[in-house]
Tab-separated table of C-alpha atoms in Angstrom:
chain	number	residue	atom	x	y	z
A	1	MET	CA	89.037	74.225	161.809
A	2	ASN	CA	90.822	76.355	164.387
A	3	THR	CA	93.524	78.332	162.615
A	4	ALA	CA	95.502	78.304	165.851
A	5	SER	CA	95.867	74.533	165.692
A	6	PRO	CA	99.334	73.300	164.710
A	7	LEU	CA	100.372	72.519	161.167
A	8	TYR	CA	101.714	69.099	160.282
A	9	ASP	CA	103.781	67.931	157.325
A	10	ALA	CA	101.664	65.598	155.227
A	11	ALA	CA	104.517	63.193	154.385
A	12	ALA	CA	105.502	63.053	158.026
A	13	LEU	CA	101.907	62.265	159.024
A	14	VAL	CA	101.920	59.337	156.575
A	15	ALA	CA	105.193	58.055	158.014
A	16	PHE	CA	103.804	58.399	161.573
A	17	ALA	CA	100.600	56.520	160.731
A	18	ASP	CA	102.569	53.921	158.790
A	19	GLY	CA	104.878	53.390	161.811
A	20	LEU	CA	102.012	52.927	164.222
A	21	LEU	CA	100.191	50.507	161.987
A	22	GLN	CA	103.342	48.413	161.401
A	23	ARG	CA	104.196	48.303	165.103
A	24	ALA	CA	100.662	47.114	165.756
A	25	GLY	CA	101.421	44.257	163.375
A	26	LEU	CA	99.980	45.230	160.028
A	27	ALA	CA	102.002	44.064	156.979
A	28	PRO	CA	104.193	46.836	155.546
A	29	ALA	CA	102.433	47.195	152.197
A	30	MET	CA	99.045	47.325	153.892
A	31	ALA	CA	100.240	49.813	156.499
A	32	ALA	CA	101.563	52.141	153.777
A	33	SER	CA	98.273	51.998	151.843
A	34	VAL	CA	96.100	52.642	154.942
A	35	ALA	CA	98.314	55.469	156.184
A	36	GLN	CA	98.285	57.283	152.861
A	37	THR	CA	94.550	56.894	152.494
A	38	LEU	CA	93.848	58.231	155.967
A	39	VAL	CA	96.059	61.270	155.505
A	40	ASP	CA	94.550	61.900	152.079
A	41	GLY	CA	91.167	62.099	153.819
A	42	ASP	CA	92.413	64.900	156.020
A	43	LEU	CA	94.048	66.606	153.065
A	44	LEU	CA	90.664	66.717	151.307
A	45	GLY	CA	88.988	68.067	154.412
A	46	HIS	CA	87.111	64.901	155.408
A	47	ASP	CA	88.451	65.063	158.962
A	48	THR	CA	86.023	62.508	160.489
A	49	HIS	CA	87.319	59.913	157.960
A	50	GLY	CA	91.059	60.631	157.981
A	51	LEU	CA	93.449	60.176	160.857
A	52	ALA	CA	90.450	60.322	163.203
A	53	LEU	CA	90.015	56.638	162.250
A	54	LEU	CA	93.582	55.612	163.098
A	55	ALA	CA	93.093	54.949	166.807
A	56	GLY	CA	90.126	52.739	166.039
A	57	TYR	CA	92.009	50.878	163.283
A	58	LEU	CA	94.871	50.213	165.699
A	59	LYS	CA	92.474	48.711	168.249
A	60	GLU	CA	90.988	46.541	165.551
A	61	ILE	CA	94.439	45.258	164.522
A	62	GLU	CA	95.335	44.566	168.174
A	63	SER	CA	92.093	42.745	168.911
A	64	GLY	CA	92.151	40.683	165.696
A	65	GLY	CA	89.129	42.464	164.231
A	66	MET	CA	91.268	43.558	161.244
A	67	ALA	CA	93.443	40.937	159.578
A	68	LYS	CA	97.176	41.790	159.603
A	69	THR	CA	98.314	39.778	156.555
A	70	GLY	CA	96.929	37.748	153.669
A	71	ALA	CA	95.139	38.265	150.427
A	72	PRO	CA	91.507	38.431	149.325
A	73	GLU	CA	89.891	35.211	148.127
A	74	THR	CA	88.441	35.268	144.605
A	75	LEU	CA	84.979	33.770	144.742
A	76	SER	CA	83.924	34.573	141.176
A	77	ASP	CA	85.916	35.898	138.228
A	78	ARG	CA	84.416	36.821	134.920
A	79	PRO	CA	86.209	39.285	132.623
A	80	ALA	CA	84.100	42.312	133.686
A	81	ALA	CA	82.671	41.128	137.030
A	82	VAL	CA	84.679	39.877	140.050
A	83	LEU	CA	83.708	38.981	143.582
A	84	TRP	CA	86.221	38.895	146.483
A	85	ASP	CA	86.004	37.747	150.007
A	86	GLY	CA	88.075	40.445	151.750
A	87	ARG	CA	88.752	38.175	154.739
A	88	ARG	CA	88.559	41.179	157.108
A	89	LEU	CA	91.706	42.694	155.586
A	90	PRO	CA	92.207	46.492	155.810
A	91	GLY	CA	89.653	48.251	153.607
A	92	PRO	CA	91.875	50.917	152.048
A	93	TRP	CA	94.385	48.336	150.914
A	94	LEU	CA	91.628	46.132	149.467
A	95	VAL	CA	90.061	49.006	147.541
A	96	HIS	CA	93.393	50.042	146.014
A	97	LYS	CA	94.192	46.429	145.141
A	98	GLY	CA	90.724	46.206	143.608
A	99	LEU	CA	91.387	49.280	141.485
A	100	ASP	CA	94.684	47.774	140.371
A	101	LEU	CA	92.719	44.713	139.184
A	102	LEU	CA	89.931	46.684	137.485
A	103	LEU	CA	91.944	49.316	135.567
A	104	PRO	CA	93.402	47.044	132.881
A	105	ARG	CA	90.105	45.200	132.561
A	106	ALA	CA	88.160	48.409	132.120
A	107	ARG	CA	90.602	49.580	129.478
A	108	GLU	CA	90.167	46.312	127.582
A	109	LEU	CA	86.440	45.706	128.049
A	110	GLY	CA	85.100	49.223	128.526
A	111	THR	CA	83.804	48.592	132.028
A	112	ALA	CA	84.706	46.369	134.975
A	113	THR	CA	83.133	45.790	138.381
A	114	LEU	CA	84.346	44.373	141.696
A	115	ALA	CA	82.234	43.507	144.756
A	116	ILE	CA	83.995	42.807	148.047
A	117	ARG	CA	82.375	40.983	150.925
A	118	ARG	CA	83.886	40.993	154.452
A	119	SER	CA	86.148	43.944	153.960
A	120	HIS	CA	87.215	45.998	156.952
A	121	HIS	CA	86.215	49.749	156.991
A	122	ILE	CA	87.362	51.558	153.804
A	123	ALA	CA	87.768	55.152	155.218
A	124	CYS	CA	87.026	58.182	153.057
A	125	LEU	CA	85.442	57.326	149.703
A	126	ALA	CA	86.422	60.628	148.121
A	127	VAL	CA	90.138	59.684	148.368
A	128	TYR	CA	89.686	56.863	145.800
A	129	MET	CA	88.127	59.339	143.342
A	130	LEU	CA	91.599	60.842	142.954
A	131	ARG	CA	92.540	57.722	141.040
A	132	ALA	CA	89.594	58.160	138.712
A	133	LEU	CA	90.893	61.654	137.890
A	134	ASP	CA	94.450	60.420	137.477
A	135	GLU	CA	93.485	57.494	135.266
A	136	GLY	CA	90.847	59.348	133.165
A	137	MET	CA	88.075	56.969	134.298
A	138	LEU	CA	84.532	57.342	135.537
A	139	MET	CA	84.345	55.559	138.858
A	140	LEU	CA	81.396	54.601	141.070
A	141	LEU	CA	82.133	53.322	144.577
A	142	ALA	CA	79.676	52.396	147.302
A	143	CYS	CA	79.824	50.630	150.662
A	144	SER	CA	77.599	49.490	153.463
A	145	ASP	CA	78.376	47.976	156.844
A	146	PRO	CA	76.217	44.907	157.475
A	147	ASN	CA	77.444	44.687	161.044
A	148	ALA	CA	75.806	47.970	162.216
A	149	ALA	CA	72.673	50.025	161.724
A	150	SER	CA	71.955	53.651	162.534
A	151	VAL	CA	69.519	54.847	159.825
A	152	ALA	CA	65.810	54.023	159.787
A	153	PRO	CA	63.847	53.569	156.546
A	154	PHE	CA	61.655	56.582	155.761
A	155	GLY	CA	58.571	56.562	157.992
A	156	GLY	CA	60.168	54.111	160.457
A	157	THR	CA	61.867	54.515	163.850
A	158	GLN	CA	64.190	51.486	163.962
A	159	ALA	CA	67.588	51.449	162.282
A	160	VAL	CA	68.115	49.154	159.312
A	161	PHE	CA	70.915	50.859	157.303
A	162	THR	CA	74.261	52.494	157.873
A	163	PRO	CA	74.723	55.877	156.155
A	164	ASN	CA	75.636	53.864	153.017
A	165	PRO	CA	77.967	56.277	151.228
A	166	LEU	CA	78.159	56.511	147.431
A	167	ALA	CA	80.952	58.221	145.550
A	168	LEU	CA	81.417	59.243	141.916
A	169	GLY	CA	84.541	60.580	140.276
A	170	PHE	CA	85.350	61.670	136.722
A	171	PRO	CA	87.864	63.989	135.066
A	172	LEU	CA	87.249	67.385	133.441
A	173	GLY	CA	89.486	69.234	131.027
A	174	ALA	CA	91.071	70.765	134.150
A	175	GLY	CA	90.604	69.006	137.462
A	176	GLY	CA	87.537	66.805	137.984
A	177	VAL	CA	84.424	66.071	139.918
A	178	MET	CA	84.472	64.019	143.166
A	179	VAL	CA	81.052	63.344	144.677
A	180	ASP	CA	81.025	61.735	148.127
A	181	ILE	CA	77.566	61.583	149.658
A	182	SER	CA	75.571	59.311	151.915
A	183	ALA	CA	71.989	58.160	152.166
A	184	SER	CA	71.684	59.877	155.576
A	185	ILE	CA	71.880	63.596	156.221
A	186	THR	CA	74.847	63.243	158.496
A	187	THR	CA	77.256	60.432	159.413
A	188	ASN	CA	78.018	58.315	162.436
A	189	GLY	CA	81.493	59.828	162.678
A	190	MET	CA	80.184	63.344	162.974
A	191	SER	CA	77.458	62.287	165.347
A	192	ASN	CA	79.990	60.566	167.591
A	193	ARG	CA	82.228	63.625	167.551
A	194	LYS	CA	79.447	66.009	168.462
A	195	HIS	CA	78.078	63.714	171.125
A	196	ALA	CA	81.548	63.443	172.754
A	197	ALA	CA	81.890	67.205	172.767
A	198	GLY	CA	78.367	67.745	174.105
A	199	GLU	CA	77.389	69.609	170.915
A	200	ARG	CA	74.230	69.614	168.853
A	201	PHE	CA	73.699	69.879	165.139
A	202	ALA	CA	72.539	73.159	163.548
A	203	GLN	CA	69.384	71.431	162.281
A	204	PRO	CA	67.331	68.351	163.293
A	205	VAL	CA	69.162	65.585	161.407
A	206	LEU	CA	68.077	62.714	163.702
A	207	ILE	CA	64.904	61.332	165.223
A	208	ASP	CA	64.442	59.881	168.664
A	209	ALA	CA	62.975	56.457	169.305
A	210	GLN	CA	59.446	57.902	169.041
A	211	GLY	CA	60.204	59.411	165.622
A	212	GLN	CA	60.474	63.039	166.775
A	213	PRO	CA	63.003	65.172	164.913
A	214	THR	CA	65.962	66.370	166.985
A	215	ASP	CA	69.373	68.033	166.657
A	216	ASP	CA	70.796	66.127	169.615
A	217	PRO	CA	73.136	63.181	168.738
A	218	ALA	CA	72.677	61.836	172.248
A	219	VAL	CA	69.500	60.116	171.009
A	220	LEU	CA	71.691	57.605	169.187
A	221	PHE	CA	73.009	56.427	172.582
A	222	ALA	CA	69.610	56.349	174.398
A	223	LYS	CA	67.732	53.123	175.145
A	224	PRO	CA	65.841	52.579	172.889
A	225	PRO	CA	68.094	54.521	170.447
A	226	GLY	CA	67.133	57.111	167.932
A	227	THR	CA	68.397	57.068	164.328
A	228	LEU	CA	69.946	59.282	161.714
A	229	LEU	CA	67.457	60.779	159.226
A	230	PRO	CA	67.747	59.771	155.593
A	231	VAL	CA	68.521	62.469	153.029
A	232	GLY	CA	65.357	64.447	152.509
A	233	GLY	CA	64.537	64.412	156.230
A	234	THR	CA	61.051	64.095	157.621
A	235	THR	CA	59.282	65.354	154.490
A	236	HIS	CA	61.268	63.941	151.583
A	237	GLY	CA	63.221	61.144	153.201
A	238	HIS	CA	61.986	58.641	150.613
A	239	LYS	CA	64.886	59.956	148.503
A	240	GLY	CA	67.532	58.970	150.999
A	241	TYR	CA	65.665	55.700	151.644
A	242	GLY	CA	65.805	54.892	147.939
A	243	LEU	CA	69.528	55.765	147.902
A	244	ALA	CA	70.128	53.483	150.874
A	245	LEU	CA	68.390	50.598	149.058
A	246	LEU	CA	70.412	51.318	145.920
A	247	VAL	CA	73.666	51.005	147.847
A	248	GLU	CA	72.456	47.851	149.632
A	249	SER	CA	71.639	46.233	146.308
A	250	LEU	CA	75.012	47.162	144.793
A	251	THR	CA	76.947	46.047	147.838
A	252	ALA	CA	75.265	43.340	149.922
A	253	GLY	CA	73.026	42.194	147.001
A	254	LEU	CA	75.745	41.734	144.423
A	255	ALA	CA	78.270	40.411	146.952
A	256	GLY	CA	75.768	37.941	148.378
A	257	HIS	CA	76.716	38.952	151.888
A	258	GLY	CA	75.145	41.529	154.160
A	259	ARG	CA	72.537	42.093	156.827
A	260	ALA	CA	71.047	38.590	156.408
A	261	ASP	CA	74.321	37.143	157.719
A	262	ALA	CA	75.754	36.965	161.230
A	263	PRO	CA	77.679	40.171	162.164
A	264	GLU	CA	81.485	39.913	162.410
A	265	GLY	CA	82.414	43.390	163.644
A	266	TRP	CA	83.204	46.801	162.138
A	267	GLY	CA	83.604	46.415	158.387
A	268	ALA	CA	82.174	46.963	154.929
A	269	THR	CA	80.681	45.404	151.847
A	270	VAL	CA	82.032	47.259	148.840
A	271	TYR	CA	81.103	47.909	145.196
A	272	ILE	CA	83.458	49.392	142.610
A	273	THR	CA	82.829	50.023	138.941
A	274	LEU	CA	85.213	51.669	136.454
A	275	HIS	CA	84.108	52.972	133.045
A	276	ASP	CA	86.677	53.746	130.394
A	277	LEU	CA	85.576	56.970	128.676
A	278	ALA	CA	87.047	55.824	125.331
A	279	ALA	CA	84.737	52.839	125.261
A	280	PHE	CA	81.573	54.909	124.972
A	281	GLY	CA	81.287	58.331	123.303
A	282	GLY	CA	85.041	58.868	123.581
A	283	LYS	CA	87.079	60.870	126.078
A	284	ASP	CA	87.053	64.087	124.000
A	285	ASP	CA	83.273	64.139	123.747
A	286	PHE	CA	82.926	63.188	127.402
A	287	LEU	CA	85.064	66.204	128.371
A	288	ARG	CA	83.192	68.425	125.919
A	289	GLN	CA	79.895	67.557	127.588
A	290	MET	CA	81.028	67.618	131.188
A	291	ASP	CA	83.180	70.743	130.803
A	292	HIS	CA	80.073	72.476	129.361
A	293	VAL	CA	77.958	71.402	132.325
A	294	ALA	CA	80.738	72.370	134.766
A	295	ALA	CA	80.940	75.851	133.222
A	296	ARG	CA	77.191	76.258	133.470
A	297	CYS	CA	77.324	75.310	137.138
A	298	ARG	CA	80.328	77.538	138.028
A	299	GLY	CA	78.865	80.458	136.079
A	300	ASN	CA	75.461	80.173	137.770
A	301	VAL	CA	74.176	83.276	139.541
A	302	PRO	CA	74.639	82.406	143.233
A	303	VAL	CA	72.118	82.966	145.978
A	304	ASP	CA	74.935	84.569	148.001
A	305	ALA	CA	77.541	86.435	145.930
A	306	ALA	CA	80.161	85.649	148.574
A	307	ARG	CA	79.602	81.905	148.012
A	308	PRO	CA	79.814	81.110	144.287
A	309	VAL	CA	78.645	77.749	142.963
A	310	ARG	CA	81.387	75.082	143.129
A	311	LEU	CA	81.607	71.576	141.693
A	312	PRO	CA	81.679	68.619	144.146
A	313	GLY	CA	85.261	67.968	145.188
A	314	GLU	CA	86.515	71.327	143.978
A	315	GLY	CA	87.004	72.688	147.495
A	316	GLY	CA	88.635	69.408	148.602
A	317	LEU	CA	91.157	69.521	145.756
A	318	GLN	CA	92.017	73.123	146.634
A	319	ARG	CA	92.432	72.238	150.325
A	320	ARG	CA	94.620	69.288	149.395
A	321	ALA	CA	96.895	71.397	147.227
A	322	HIS	CA	97.157	74.056	149.962
A	323	ALA	CA	97.824	71.536	152.743
A	324	LEU	CA	100.573	69.825	150.694
A	325	ARG	CA	102.289	73.198	150.344
A	326	GLU	CA	101.584	74.770	153.704
A	327	GLY	CA	100.860	71.909	156.100
A	328	VAL	CA	97.860	70.009	157.432
A	329	ARG	CA	95.630	71.199	160.313
A	330	LEU	CA	94.188	68.149	162.136
A	331	HIS	CA	91.028	68.270	164.117
A	332	PRO	CA	92.020	68.821	167.777
A	333	THR	CA	90.377	65.548	168.926
A	334	ILE	CA	92.853	63.437	166.884
A	335	ALA	CA	95.987	64.059	168.967
A	336	LYS	CA	94.147	63.144	172.161
A	337	ALA	CA	92.705	59.965	170.671
A	338	LEU	CA	96.121	58.803	169.479
A	339	ALA	CA	97.959	59.482	172.777
A	340	PRO	CA	97.548	55.970	174.174
A	341	ALA	CA	98.822	54.368	170.917
A	342	GLU	CA	101.814	56.785	170.964
A	343	ALA	CA	102.645	55.589	174.465
A	344	ARG	CA	102.280	51.934	173.436
A	345	TYR	CA	104.450	52.124	170.349
A	346	GLY	CA	106.907	54.897	171.114
A	347	LEU	CA	106.055	57.208	168.209
A	348	GLN	CA	104.981	60.832	168.602
A	349	LEU	CA	102.516	62.786	166.467
A	350	ALA	CA	104.369	65.953	167.447
A	351	ASP	CA	107.327	64.734	165.400
A	352	SER	CA	105.173	65.439	162.322
A	353	LEU	CA	104.792	69.128	163.108
A	354	ARG	CA	105.645	71.485	160.295
A	355	ARG	CA	109.027	73.101	161.046
């Protein structure tokens, strides 16, 4: 991030996003949830999945691609397993409502799972791991978008999957672990950003339509298009391929809705599981084990002394704490993307600048 870029107040950014979403017609409670989730993405440093999504979300609300009001439909409800039809409602609001449903069930039953079909996009998965840390739970969250494809199976050249992110969160004695990974080496958001800027990746993370590795995101927009490489790349991509299939089975498979169905537009099929630590070996022993592993990782002799080993999510939590104190630096493309919405709704991002 350019240190010369302006600093914004986090709370003011939430109010700005909330205002735009409400003026576009989103119900107040939903707007508040989406706004907070997007800003939290930027606070954690996931700047392709924070306010960078807001302009697209507003267009979806305006076009009817994202539902403005309503509630999910419960299609199946057993004590520890629930299925919702998200009815194209905003993904961040649905995920947080889902967590509200699962938390008491996980505390009573030890574990609880929710699958959501027909959700809209759910933004940054790492953000929801903050709740796992706050609630002292182990959380697993995954999503796929059955309406799009940009990742080929290992050995193939035609897209079948989306990046299919998978996130894991759990507490430690101090802080916690927040894993947010995908089955592809890079994401659509980063590829789109680099393509728009005329930039290339530092390594070949894509293949063209003939299967040749490349660092140029322009291949995704060629005819026929290239695809993102799965984790493991051209030599060990069976690992990312397996991860993509895992996510598909947890999301589309369990939800009974996915790529076999007619596309409806930008969205997600979602899987959430919460485990109560007390229901298994107990929270104290969980922390004893995972604190030990964390210490072994942090104390590991690094390849580069200037870059000590960190735990997943550790840098994001540090960035979040710093940004809440000192202000948030947004990626420079965000202000430009939001300018048309500012003009339509009479709100200014500049009003969120840190004074």
